[in-house]
């Protein structure tokens, strides 16, 4: 769960895709609309369209029952936005209800990799980085259409930045990590403190009483929103459900910046999960490892109850 290299169940089952042929029904403001018949449990295949057009190089991925055609090269940011619909004027895929965003993901382990898979499938423009360099992300980039970058480049232009690295590595992230990020960007912290298994003892957390995300925030120099830290990586791929589904899971979300928290909760909703407001970052101990909500696969009521039952005392197994 929670960060690069720390996921109990890993990626799990692969994405379910679709196969079919489509043709461009029309071009409007530089966007291409393509219907995409779906054959369940089949891999995504490109339709009979050229790889390059007057709009620039193209790449493909699927969302719901529509094919996304990305403009890979454009100096106009509006033209990099993906529009969904048909020649009859529909402009949004009903499966993709949120605003399409540029998202940077720092950490390509179990959580980071599966978020890359789902977010690109939903149409977002994703840049992904890890500690080993972009050349090691070629397979993930080929699979998803995400752009592999260095850690220092990941946040450039991003409206949401996901930091999903082992806690002990947070102080080693480069200075100016968020230079060039979009105005009002949100930072998602998925991290957990595992002092005995991985991170060693961190005095700021154990002696000064900082929550894990408050400690992370102090090193990043930017407010964070804590989410996905207790989520099994495989669930990001396999347990997303439409709004209102009786078995839709809920995730706790904590943060001090209400605007950022709103952005993150909307994104999680688009990913197929409900959310429960877990309070501010100083309250985020309620969702740290070994609390009742950690790893809980349940809906809003059960998650709300689990948060209320948490104890602020750090369990002995999670002390260094």
Coordinates of C-alpha atoms in Angstrom, one line a residue:
X1 CA 0.0 0.0 0.0
X2 CA 0.8 3.6 -0.2
X3 CA 4.2 4.2 -1.9
X4 CA 6.8 3.1 -4.3
X5 CA 8.1 -0.4 -3.5
X6 CA 5.6 -0.9 -0.7
X7 CA 2.4 -2.6 -1.9
X8 CA 1.2 -5.9 -0.4
X9 CA -0.5 -7.2 -3.5
X10 CA 1.1 -5.2 -6.3
X11 CA -0.5 -4.6 -9.6
X12 CA -2.7 -7.7 -9.6
X13 CA -5.0 -8.3 -12.6
X14 CA -4.3 -6.3 -15.7
X15 CA -6.5 -3.6 -17.2
X16 CA -9.6 -4.6 -19.1
X17 CA -9.5 -3.2 -22.5
X18 CA -11.4 -3.2 -25.7
X19 CA -10.8 -3.9 -29.3
X20 CA -12.5 -2.4 -32.3
X21 CA -12.3 -0.2 -35.3
X22 CA -13.3 3.4 -35.5
X23 CA -13.0 6.4 -37.8
X24 CA -12.8 10.1 -37.2
X25 CA -16.3 11.6 -37.5
X26 CA -15.0 15.1 -37.5
X27 CA -12.5 17.6 -36.2
X28 CA -13.5 20.5 -34.1
X29 CA -11.0 23.0 -32.6
X30 CA -8.2 20.6 -33.3
X31 CA -9.8 17.6 -31.5
X32 CA -10.7 14.2 -33.0
X33 CA -13.8 12.3 -32.0
X34 CA -13.8 8.6 -32.5
X35 CA -16.5 6.0 -31.5
X36 CA -15.0 2.8 -30.1
X37 CA -17.0 -0.4 -30.0
X38 CA -15.9 -2.4 -27.0
X39 CA -15.1 -6.1 -26.9
X40 CA -14.7 -6.9 -23.2
X41 CA -11.5 -8.5 -21.9
X42 CA -9.6 -7.8 -25.1
X43 CA -6.5 -5.5 -25.3
X44 CA -6.7 -1.9 -26.5
X45 CA -5.9 -1.7 -30.2
X46 CA -5.5 1.4 -32.3
X47 CA -8.2 2.1 -35.0
X48 CA -7.5 2.4 -38.7
X49 CA -6.1 5.9 -38.3
X50 CA -2.6 7.2 -39.2
X51 CA 0.0 7.7 -36.5
X52 CA 0.6 11.2 -37.8
X53 CA -1.8 13.8 -39.1
X54 CA -1.9 17.5 -39.7
X55 CA -2.7 17.7 -35.9
X56 CA 0.6 16.1 -35.0
X57 CA 1.6 12.6 -33.8
X58 CA -1.2 10.6 -32.2
X59 CA -1.4 8.0 -29.5
X60 CA -4.4 6.0 -28.3
X61 CA -6.1 4.8 -25.2
X62 CA -9.6 3.9 -24.1
X63 CA -12.1 5.3 -21.7
X64 CA -15.5 3.7 -21.3
X65 CA -16.7 3.1 -24.8
X66 CA -14.8 5.9 -26.5
X67 CA -11.3 6.0 -27.9
X68 CA -9.0 8.8 -26.8
X69 CA -6.7 10.2 -29.4
X70 CA -4.0 12.3 -27.8
X71 CA -2.3 15.2 -29.5
X72 CA 1.3 14.4 -28.6
X73 CA 2.7 17.7 -30.0
X74 CA 1.2 21.1 -29.6
X75 CA 2.3 24.5 -28.3
X76 CA -1.3 25.4 -27.4
X77 CA -2.2 23.8 -24.1
X78 CA -5.9 23.8 -25.0
X79 CA -5.1 21.6 -28.0
X80 CA -3.5 19.1 -25.7
X81 CA -6.9 18.6 -24.0
X82 CA -8.8 15.6 -25.0
X83 CA -12.4 16.1 -26.0
X84 CA -14.9 13.2 -26.0
X85 CA -18.0 12.9 -28.1
X86 CA -19.4 12.4 -31.5
X87 CA -20.4 14.4 -34.6
X88 CA -23.8 14.9 -33.0
X89 CA -22.3 17.4 -30.5
X90 CA -21.7 15.3 -27.4
X91 CA -18.5 16.6 -25.8
X92 CA -18.0 14.3 -22.8
X93 CA -17.8 10.6 -22.3
X94 CA -20.3 9.8 -19.5
X95 CA -17.6 7.5 -17.9
X96 CA -15.2 10.4 -17.7
X97 CA -16.9 13.1 -15.6
X98 CA -14.0 15.1 -14.3
X99 CA -12.0 17.9 -15.9
X100 CA -9.0 16.5 -17.8
X101 CA -5.8 17.5 -16.1
X102 CA -2.1 17.3 -16.3
X103 CA -0.8 15.0 -13.5
X104 CA 2.7 14.3 -12.4
X105 CA 3.4 11.0 -10.5
X106 CA 6.7 10.7 -8.6
X107 CA 7.2 7.0 -7.8
X108 CA 6.3 4.2 -10.2
X109 CA 5.9 1.3 -7.7
X110 CA 2.6 -0.5 -7.1
X111 CA 0.5 2.5 -6.3
X112 CA 2.2 4.9 -8.7
X113 CA 2.1 2.4 -11.5
X114 CA -1.5 1.6 -11.1
X115 CA -2.5 5.3 -10.8
X116 CA -0.6 5.9 -14.0
X117 CA -2.6 3.1 -15.7
X118 CA -6.0 4.3 -14.5
X119 CA -5.4 8.1 -14.9
X120 CA -4.2 7.7 -18.5
X121 CA -7.2 5.5 -19.3
X122 CA -9.5 8.2 -18.0
X123 CA -7.8 10.7 -20.4
X124 CA -5.5 12.6 -18.2
X125 CA -2.1 13.7 -19.4
X126 CA 0.3 11.9 -17.0
X127 CA 4.1 12.3 -16.5
X128 CA 5.7 9.6 -14.4
X129 CA 9.1 9.5 -12.7
X130 CA 11.0 7.2 -10.5
X131 CA 14.4 7.1 -8.7
X132 CA 16.1 5.1 -11.5
X133 CA 15.5 7.4 -14.4
X134 CA 12.9 7.7 -17.3
X135 CA 14.7 5.0 -19.4
X136 CA 13.5 2.4 -16.8
X137 CA 9.9 3.4 -17.4
X138 CA 9.7 2.6 -21.1
X139 CA 7.4 -0.4 -20.6
X140 CA 4.9 1.5 -18.5
X141 CA 5.0 4.4 -21.0
X142 CA 4.4 2.1 -23.9
X143 CA 1.5 0.4 -22.0
X144 CA -0.2 3.6 -20.9
X145 CA 0.9 6.5 -23.1
X146 CA 2.3 8.3 -20.0
X147 CA 5.4 10.4 -20.5
X148 CA 8.5 9.2 -18.6
X149 CA 10.4 12.0 -17.1
X150 CA 13.0 12.7 -14.4
X151 CA 11.8 13.5 -10.9
X152 CA 12.8 17.1 -11.3
X153 CA 10.5 17.3 -14.4
X154 CA 7.5 15.5 -13.1
X155 CA 5.6 18.5 -11.6
X156 CA 6.1 20.9 -14.5
X157 CA 2.7 22.2 -15.6
X158 CA 1.0 19.7 -13.3
X159 CA -2.3 20.5 -11.7
X160 CA -2.0 17.4 -9.4
X161 CA 1.3 15.9 -8.2
X162 CA 1.3 12.5 -6.6
X163 CA 4.2 11.8 -4.3
X164 CA 4.4 8.0 -3.8
X165 CA 7.9 7.2 -2.6
X166 CA 9.2 5.5 0.5
X167 CA 9.0 7.9 3.4
X168 CA 12.8 7.6 4.1
X169 CA 13.4 8.9 0.6
X170 CA 11.3 12.1 0.9
X171 CA 14.2 14.3 2.2
X172 CA 16.2 13.2 -0.8
X173 CA 13.7 14.6 -3.4
X174 CA 15.3 17.5 -5.4
X175 CA 15.0 21.1 -4.3
X176 CA 12.6 23.0 -6.4
X177 CA 10.5 19.9 -6.9
X178 CA 7.4 21.8 -7.7
X179 CA 9.0 24.6 -9.8
X180 CA 6.8 25.1 -12.9
X181 CA 3.7 23.4 -11.5
X182 CA 0.3 24.9 -12.4
X183 CA -1.1 27.6 -10.2
X184 CA -3.1 26.2 -7.3
X185 CA -1.7 22.7 -7.8
X186 CA -2.6 19.9 -5.3
X187 CA -0.1 17.4 -3.9
X188 CA -1.2 13.9 -3.0
X189 CA 0.9 12.1 -0.3
X190 CA 0.4 8.3 -0.4
X191 CA 3.2 7.6 2.1
X192 CA 3.3 5.4 5.2
X193 CA 5.9 5.1 7.9
X194 CA 7.4 1.6 8.3
X195 CA 10.2 2.1 10.8
X196 CA 11.1 -1.6 11.2
X197 CA 10.6 -2.8 7.7
X198 CA 12.1 0.0 5.7
X199 CA 12.3 3.6 6.9
X200 CA 14.3 3.4 10.1
X201 CA 13.4 5.6 13.1
X202 CA 12.3 9.1 12.2
X203 CA 12.6 11.4 15.3
X204 CA 10.2 14.0 13.9
X205 CA 7.4 11.5 13.8
X206 CA 8.2 9.5 17.0
X207 CA 9.7 12.2 19.3
X208 CA 8.0 15.4 18.1
X209 CA 4.6 13.7 17.5
X210 CA 4.2 14.9 13.9
X211 CA 1.8 12.9 11.8
X212 CA 3.5 11.1 8.9
X213 CA 2.0 13.5 6.3
X214 CA 2.9 16.6 8.4
X215 CA 6.5 15.4 8.4
X216 CA 6.4 14.8 4.7
X217 CA 4.8 18.2 4.1
X218 CA 7.6 19.9 6.1
X219 CA 10.2 18.4 3.7
X220 CA 8.2 19.1 0.5
X221 CA 7.5 22.7 1.5
X222 CA 4.0 22.5 0.2
X223 CA 0.6 21.5 1.7
X224 CA -0.3 17.8 1.0
X225 CA -3.5 15.8 0.8
X226 CA -3.2 12.4 2.3
X227 CA -4.9 9.7 0.2
X228 CA -4.4 6.1 -1.1
X229 CA -2.0 5.3 1.8
X230 CA -4.2 2.5 3.0
X231 CA -5.4 1.4 -0.4
X232 CA -4.3 -2.0 -1.9
X233 CA -2.7 -1.2 -5.3
X234 CA -4.7 -3.9 -7.0
X235 CA -7.9 -2.3 -5.9
X236 CA -7.1 0.8 -8.0
X237 CA -7.4 -1.4 -11.1
X238 CA -10.1 -3.9 -10.0
X239 CA -12.4 -2.4 -7.4
X240 CA -13.4 1.0 -9.0
X241 CA -17.2 1.3 -9.4
X242 CA -19.6 3.8 -10.8
X243 CA -21.2 6.3 -8.5
X244 CA -24.1 4.8 -6.5
X245 CA -22.9 1.2 -6.9
X246 CA -23.7 -0.7 -3.6
X247 CA -20.2 -2.1 -3.4
X248 CA -18.4 1.1 -4.1
X249 CA -15.4 1.5 -1.8
X250 CA -14.7 4.7 0.1
X251 CA -11.2 6.2 0.8
X252 CA -10.3 8.6 3.6
X253 CA -8.8 11.9 2.5
X254 CA -7.1 14.3 4.9
X255 CA -5.7 17.8 4.2
X256 CA -5.6 21.4 5.4
X257 CA -6.1 23.1 2.0
X258 CA -9.8 22.8 1.3
X259 CA -9.4 23.6 -2.4
X260 CA -6.7 21.0 -2.9
X261 CA -8.8 18.5 -1.0
X262 CA -11.8 19.2 -3.2
X263 CA -9.7 18.6 -6.3
X264 CA -8.3 15.3 -4.9
X265 CA -11.7 14.1 -3.8
X266 CA -13.1 14.8 -7.3
X267 CA -10.3 12.9 -8.9
X268 CA -10.8 9.9 -6.6
X269 CA -14.5 10.0 -7.5
X270 CA -13.6 9.9 -11.2
X271 CA -11.3 6.9 -10.5
X272 CA -14.3 5.1 -9.2
X273 CA -14.3 5.5 -5.4
X274 CA -16.2 7.5 -2.8
X275 CA -14.4 9.6 -0.3
X276 CA -14.7 10.5 3.4
X277 CA -13.3 13.8 4.7
X278 CA -10.8 12.7 7.4
X279 CA -10.1 16.2 8.6
X280 CA -6.8 18.1 8.5
X281 CA -3.2 16.8 8.3
X282 CA -2.9 16.8 12.1
X283 CA -5.9 14.5 12.1
X284 CA -4.4 12.1 9.5
X285 CA -3.1 9.7 12.2
X286 CA -6.6 8.3 11.9
X287 CA -5.6 6.7 8.6
X288 CA -2.0 5.7 9.3
X289 CA -0.9 2.1 9.4
X290 CA -2.6 -0.3 11.8
X291 CA -5.6 1.9 12.3
X292 CA -9.1 0.5 11.8
X293 CA -9.4 2.2 8.4
X294 CA -6.0 1.1 7.0
X295 CA -6.6 -1.4 4.3
X296 CA -10.4 -1.4 4.9
X297 CA -12.4 -2.3 1.8
X298 CA -15.8 -0.8 2.7
X299 CA -18.2 2.0 1.9
X300 CA -18.7 5.5 3.4
X301 CA -20.5 4.5 6.6
X302 CA -17.9 1.8 7.6
X303 CA -15.0 4.1 6.7
X304 CA -16.5 7.0 8.7
X305 CA -16.9 4.6 11.7
X306 CA -13.4 3.3 11.4
X307 CA -11.9 6.8 11.4
X308 CA -13.9 7.6 14.6
X309 CA -12.6 4.5 16.3
X310 CA -8.9 5.2 15.7
X311 CA -6.5 5.8 18.6
X312 CA -3.8 8.5 18.4
X313 CA -1.3 6.2 20.2
X314 CA 1.2 4.8 17.7
X315 CA 1.1 0.9 17.7
X316 CA 4.3 -0.7 19.1
X317 CA 4.8 -2.5 15.7
X318 CA 5.1 0.9 14.0
X319 CA 7.8 2.4 16.4
X320 CA 11.4 2.4 15.6

